[in-house]
């Protein structure tokens, strides 16, 4: 009987080892080139930028104004001291008046208190209502500090002009110079507004782009007010806030122009999973892993290079294998070679890969497929967090 029990145990352990599909993986780094929405022929990839704005301030202007302000403060200092002394004298006179009034009030209350019965006086005393002479504090004189010159904090100022702003607009992959792609930008000054004790701002900005003389793109930005501080405008450093807002505007301009016309190169990484191949059960999945892994590493910064094009074509072979495997999954049978656990890692690979390659529509399609099958897939806590992060990357700009 003991022999049968031992054999049964060994058989159970053996089955568990066969069924336990080990999922491993590795981090892979690779280049991703985002192609522009508008393709420009290689011999015409030149652009020029013109910016019109109210900004025309130099460092020298800020320093000169700071010195002028200091000189004005210095010249006004003597009068400021005289005014402060006069104000103090007025406070002293008021103080004497307040003392007289306080004494008169005390005498009147004391007289009324003395006319009360003993029990009434004791009750008021217990209640802390016995008349007490309270004299106001004598005012203290503080002489205004003499002005001291300090160099201005240039970080608090918007020190730019139209030429500098134009130089900050860079379209990746195109060469600045000829105006084949002509970018015209008009930026208004920042407008501040108070609302419910908070500060709001806008900065109407217009972009007009022509390609070979014909209008190709036009948009208006930052016309609506948005909150910039929980404090009202008289409690914020407006120069600093205007500088921050202008920087935000410039980032958005660059983002829009590069999405439409630029070639954006990024260095990305992802954790690529693979199932351990036992007894050649998962030859196809191992082949898919090799296709995707090796060709990811071959992608070059130039999206039009022969090696990049070849790598993308060969990578697709691995993606096709993954897609085919998903059609073979038996979600109800945990003992099946292609079960829910296999489906999970394949889906995760497909979603992560397409997110990394900036193919958000494809990534969303695989995400929706995975979510439809989650009723049969048990995700761990870490897997759920990974899925949440992927959803954010897909749906957030």
PDB file of N, CA and C in Angstrom, residues 53-57 154-160 165 187-193 199-205 222 226 228-229 233 236-251:
ATOM      1  N   UNK A  53       5.888  88.405 -31.100  1.00  0.00           N
ATOM      2  CA  UNK A  53       5.445  88.419 -29.710  1.00  0.00           C
ATOM      3  C   UNK A  53       5.745  89.792 -29.109  1.00  0.00           C
ATOM      4  N   UNK A  54       5.190  90.079 -27.927  1.00  0.00           N
ATOM      5  CA  UNK A  54       5.469  91.364 -27.274  1.00  0.00           C
ATOM      6  C   UNK A  54       6.786  91.366 -26.508  1.00  0.00           C
ATOM      7  N   UNK A  55       7.521  90.275 -26.557  1.00  0.00           N
ATOM      8  CA  UNK A  55       8.733  90.163 -25.740  1.00  0.00           C
ATOM      9  C   UNK A  55       9.951  90.713 -26.478  1.00  0.00           C
ATOM     10  N   UNK A  56      10.645  91.602 -25.802  1.00  0.00           N
ATOM     11  CA  UNK A  56      11.869  92.165 -26.370  1.00  0.00           C
ATOM     12  C   UNK A  56      12.738  92.690 -25.229  1.00  0.00           C
ATOM     13  N   UNK A  57      13.051  91.813 -24.285  1.00  0.00           N
ATOM     14  CA  UNK A  57      13.792  92.184 -23.081  1.00  0.00           C
ATOM     15  C   UNK A  57      15.129  91.459 -23.049  1.00  0.00           C
ATOM     16  N   UNK A 154      17.514  86.919 -12.336  1.00  0.00           N
ATOM     17  CA  UNK A 154      17.112  86.838 -13.740  1.00  0.00           C
ATOM     18  C   UNK A 154      16.109  85.723 -14.004  1.00  0.00           C
ATOM     19  N   UNK A 155      16.037  84.762 -13.080  1.00  0.00           N
ATOM     20  CA  UNK A 155      15.064  83.679 -13.244  1.00  0.00           C
ATOM     21  C   UNK A 155      13.630  84.182 -13.121  1.00  0.00           C
ATOM     22  N   UNK A 156      13.474  85.368 -12.559  1.00  0.00           N
ATOM     23  CA  UNK A 156      12.134  85.919 -12.376  1.00  0.00           C
ATOM     24  C   UNK A 156      11.665  86.735 -13.576  1.00  0.00           C
ATOM     25  N   UNK A 157      12.478  86.824 -14.604  1.00  0.00           N
ATOM     26  CA  UNK A 157      12.142  87.691 -15.737  1.00  0.00           C
ATOM     27  C   UNK A 157      12.061  86.898 -17.041  1.00  0.00           C
ATOM     28  N   UNK A 158      11.222  87.375 -17.934  1.00  0.00           N
ATOM     29  CA  UNK A 158      11.090  86.772 -19.261  1.00  0.00           C
ATOM     30  C   UNK A 158      12.077  87.489 -20.180  1.00  0.00           C
ATOM     31  N   UNK A 159      13.298  86.968 -20.222  1.00  0.00           N
ATOM     32  CA  UNK A 159      14.362  87.617 -20.991  1.00  0.00           C
ATOM     33  C   UNK A 159      14.472  86.912 -22.336  1.00  0.00           C
ATOM     34  N   UNK A 160      13.635  87.301 -23.255  1.00  0.00           N
ATOM     35  CA  UNK A 160      13.639  86.727 -24.600  1.00  0.00           C
ATOM     36  C   UNK A 160      13.227  87.797 -25.594  1.00  0.00           C
ATOM     37  N   UNK A 165      13.009  83.224 -29.334  1.00  0.00           N
ATOM     38  CA  UNK A 165      11.854  82.322 -29.341  1.00  0.00           C
ATOM     39  C   UNK A 165      11.835  81.467 -30.602  1.00  0.00           C
ATOM     40  N   UNK A 187       2.458  85.005 -30.644  1.00  0.00           N
ATOM     41  CA  UNK A 187       2.257  84.749 -29.215  1.00  0.00           C
ATOM     42  C   UNK A 187       1.889  86.054 -28.524  1.00  0.00           C
ATOM     43  N   UNK A 188       0.738  86.087 -27.860  1.00  0.00           N
ATOM     44  CA  UNK A 188       0.344  87.263 -27.088  1.00  0.00           C
ATOM     45  C   UNK A 188       0.987  87.225 -25.708  1.00  0.00           C
ATOM     46  N   UNK A 189       0.891  88.338 -24.996  1.00  0.00           N
ATOM     47  CA  UNK A 189       1.381  88.384 -23.626  1.00  0.00           C
ATOM     48  C   UNK A 189       0.445  87.577 -22.733  1.00  0.00           C
ATOM     49  N   UNK A 190       0.972  87.064 -21.641  1.00  0.00           N
ATOM     50  CA  UNK A 190       0.153  86.295 -20.700  1.00  0.00           C
ATOM     51  C   UNK A 190      -0.879  87.214 -20.046  1.00  0.00           C
ATOM     52  N   UNK A 191      -2.123  86.750 -19.983  1.00  0.00           N
ATOM     53  CA  UNK A 191      -3.197  87.469 -19.294  1.00  0.00           C
ATOM     54  C   UNK A 191      -3.496  86.767 -17.975  1.00  0.00           C
ATOM     55  N   UNK A 192      -3.554  87.525 -16.892  1.00  0.00           N
ATOM     56  CA  UNK A 192      -3.858  86.970 -15.575  1.00  0.00           C
ATOM     57  C   UNK A 192      -5.276  87.334 -15.180  1.00  0.00           C
ATOM     58  N   UNK A 193      -5.887  86.449 -14.399  1.00  0.00           N
ATOM     59  CA  UNK A 193      -7.273  86.654 -13.980  1.00  0.00           C
ATOM     60  C   UNK A 193      -7.494  85.985 -12.630  1.00  0.00           C
ATOM     61  N   UNK A 199      -5.542  82.050  -9.056  1.00  0.00           N
ATOM     62  CA  UNK A 199      -5.012  82.744 -10.236  1.00  0.00           C
ATOM     63  C   UNK A 199      -5.192  81.879 -11.478  1.00  0.00           C
ATOM     64  N   UNK A 200      -5.661  82.512 -12.536  1.00  0.00           N
ATOM     65  CA  UNK A 200      -5.822  81.860 -13.827  1.00  0.00           C
ATOM     66  C   UNK A 200      -5.033  82.646 -14.871  1.00  0.00           C
ATOM     67  N   UNK A 201      -4.683  81.969 -15.956  1.00  0.00           N
ATOM     68  CA  UNK A 201      -3.919  82.650 -17.008  1.00  0.00           C
ATOM     69  C   UNK A 201      -4.219  82.018 -18.359  1.00  0.00           C
ATOM     70  N   UNK A 202      -4.014  82.815 -19.398  1.00  0.00           N
ATOM     71  CA  UNK A 202      -4.020  82.289 -20.759  1.00  0.00           C
ATOM     72  C   UNK A 202      -2.978  83.053 -21.569  1.00  0.00           C
ATOM     73  N   UNK A 203      -2.641  82.553 -22.722  1.00  0.00           N
ATOM     74  CA  UNK A 203      -1.681  83.230 -23.601  1.00  0.00           C
ATOM     75  C   UNK A 203      -2.020  82.843 -25.044  1.00  0.00           C
ATOM     76  N   UNK A 204      -3.007  83.531 -25.637  1.00  0.00           N
ATOM     77  CA  UNK A 204      -3.433  83.169 -26.997  1.00  0.00           C
ATOM     78  C   UNK A 204      -2.257  83.071 -27.961  1.00  0.00           C
ATOM     79  N   UNK A 205      -2.173  81.936 -28.646  1.00  0.00           N
ATOM     80  CA  UNK A 205      -1.057  81.649 -29.555  1.00  0.00           C
ATOM     81  C   UNK A 205      -1.604  81.060 -30.854  1.00  0.00           C
ATOM     82  N   UNK A 222      -4.059  77.844 -26.223  1.00  0.00           N
ATOM     83  CA  UNK A 222      -4.045  78.562 -24.949  1.00  0.00           C
ATOM     84  C   UNK A 222      -4.943  79.803 -24.957  1.00  0.00           C
ATOM     85  N   UNK A 226      -6.722  78.948 -17.619  1.00  0.00           N
ATOM     86  CA  UNK A 226      -6.529  77.763 -16.795  1.00  0.00           C
ATOM     87  C   UNK A 226      -5.861  78.162 -15.483  1.00  0.00           C
ATOM     88  N   UNK A 228      -3.415  78.493 -12.466  1.00  0.00           N
ATOM     89  CA  UNK A 228      -1.959  78.366 -12.314  1.00  0.00           C
ATOM     90  C   UNK A 228      -1.518  78.432 -10.860  1.00  0.00           C
ATOM     91  N   UNK A 229      -2.435  78.877  -9.963  1.00  0.00           N
ATOM     92  CA  UNK A 229      -2.059  78.980  -8.557  1.00  0.00           C
ATOM     93  C   UNK A 229      -3.306  78.985  -7.690  1.00  0.00           C
ATOM     94  N   UNK A 233      -3.862  86.717  -7.711  1.00  0.00           N
ATOM     95  CA  UNK A 233      -2.767  87.258  -8.522  1.00  0.00           C
ATOM     96  C   UNK A 233      -1.895  88.248  -7.761  1.00  0.00           C
ATOM     97  N   UNK A 236       1.170  86.345  -6.079  1.00  0.00           N
ATOM     98  CA  UNK A 236       2.095  85.521  -6.865  1.00  0.00           C
ATOM     99  C   UNK A 236       3.127  86.415  -7.544  1.00  0.00           C
ATOM    100  N   UNK A 237       4.245  85.825  -7.921  1.00  0.00           N
ATOM    101  CA  UNK A 237       5.269  86.533  -8.682  1.00  0.00           C
ATOM    102  C   UNK A 237       4.883  86.442 -10.161  1.00  0.00           C
ATOM    103  N   UNK A 238       4.298  87.504 -10.677  1.00  0.00           N
ATOM    104  CA  UNK A 238       3.752  87.456 -12.031  1.00  0.00           C
ATOM    105  C   UNK A 238       4.844  87.258 -13.082  1.00  0.00           C
ATOM    106  N   UNK A 239       6.018  87.870 -12.866  1.00  0.00           N
ATOM    107  CA  UNK A 239       7.108  87.680 -13.824  1.00  0.00           C
ATOM    108  C   UNK A 239       7.494  86.209 -13.931  1.00  0.00           C
ATOM    109  N   UNK A 240       7.612  85.577 -12.765  1.00  0.00           N
ATOM    110  CA  UNK A 240       8.008  84.167 -12.751  1.00  0.00           C
ATOM    111  C   UNK A 240       6.916  83.292 -13.369  1.00  0.00           C
ATOM    112  N   UNK A 241       5.655  83.584 -13.033  1.00  0.00           N
ATOM    113  CA  UNK A 241       4.554  82.793 -13.586  1.00  0.00           C
ATOM    114  C   UNK A 241       4.444  82.987 -15.099  1.00  0.00           C
ATOM    115  N   UNK A 242       4.706  84.202 -15.568  1.00  0.00           N
ATOM    116  CA  UNK A 242       4.646  84.439 -17.012  1.00  0.00           C
ATOM    117  C   UNK A 242       5.752  83.671 -17.723  1.00  0.00           C
ATOM    118  N   UNK A 243       6.931  83.644 -17.108  1.00  0.00           N
ATOM    119  CA  UNK A 243       8.029  82.889 -17.715  1.00  0.00           C
ATOM    120  C   UNK A 243       7.676  81.403 -17.805  1.00  0.00           C
ATOM    121  N   UNK A 244       7.117  80.854 -16.722  1.00  0.00           N
ATOM    122  CA  UNK A 244       6.738  79.445 -16.714  1.00  0.00           C
ATOM    123  C   UNK A 244       5.669  79.156 -17.766  1.00  0.00           C
ATOM    124  N   UNK A 245       4.727  80.071 -17.899  1.00  0.00           N
ATOM    125  CA  UNK A 245       3.644  79.840 -18.853  1.00  0.00           C
ATOM    126  C   UNK A 245       4.160  79.906 -20.290  1.00  0.00           C
ATOM    127  N   UNK A 246       5.054  80.854 -20.557  1.00  0.00           N
ATOM    128  CA  UNK A 246       5.630  80.953 -21.897  1.00  0.00           C
ATOM    129  C   UNK A 246       6.417  79.690 -22.241  1.00  0.00           C
ATOM    130  N   UNK A 247       7.137  79.142 -21.265  1.00  0.00           N
ATOM    131  CA  UNK A 247       7.878  77.898 -21.497  1.00  0.00           C
ATOM    132  C   UNK A 247       6.914  76.761 -21.833  1.00  0.00           C
ATOM    133  N   UNK A 248       5.754  76.749 -21.169  1.00  0.00           N
ATOM    134  CA  UNK A 248       4.736  75.740 -21.460  1.00  0.00           C
ATOM    135  C   UNK A 248       4.227  75.885 -22.886  1.00  0.00           C
ATOM    136  N   UNK A 249       4.003  77.116 -23.311  1.00  0.00           N
ATOM    137  CA  UNK A 249       3.549  77.383 -24.673  1.00  0.00           C
ATOM    138  C   UNK A 249       4.571  76.890 -25.690  1.00  0.00           C
ATOM    139  N   UNK A 250       5.855  77.169 -25.435  1.00  0.00           N
ATOM    140  CA  UNK A 250       6.904  76.757 -26.370  1.00  0.00           C
ATOM    141  C   UNK A 250       7.006  75.238 -26.459  1.00  0.00           C
ATOM    142  N   UNK A 251       6.848  74.551 -25.335  1.00  0.00           N
ATOM    143  CA  UNK A 251       6.884  73.078 -25.350  1.00  0.00           C
ATOM    144  C   UNK A 251       5.750  72.526 -26.205  1.00  0.00           C
TER     145      UNK A 251
END
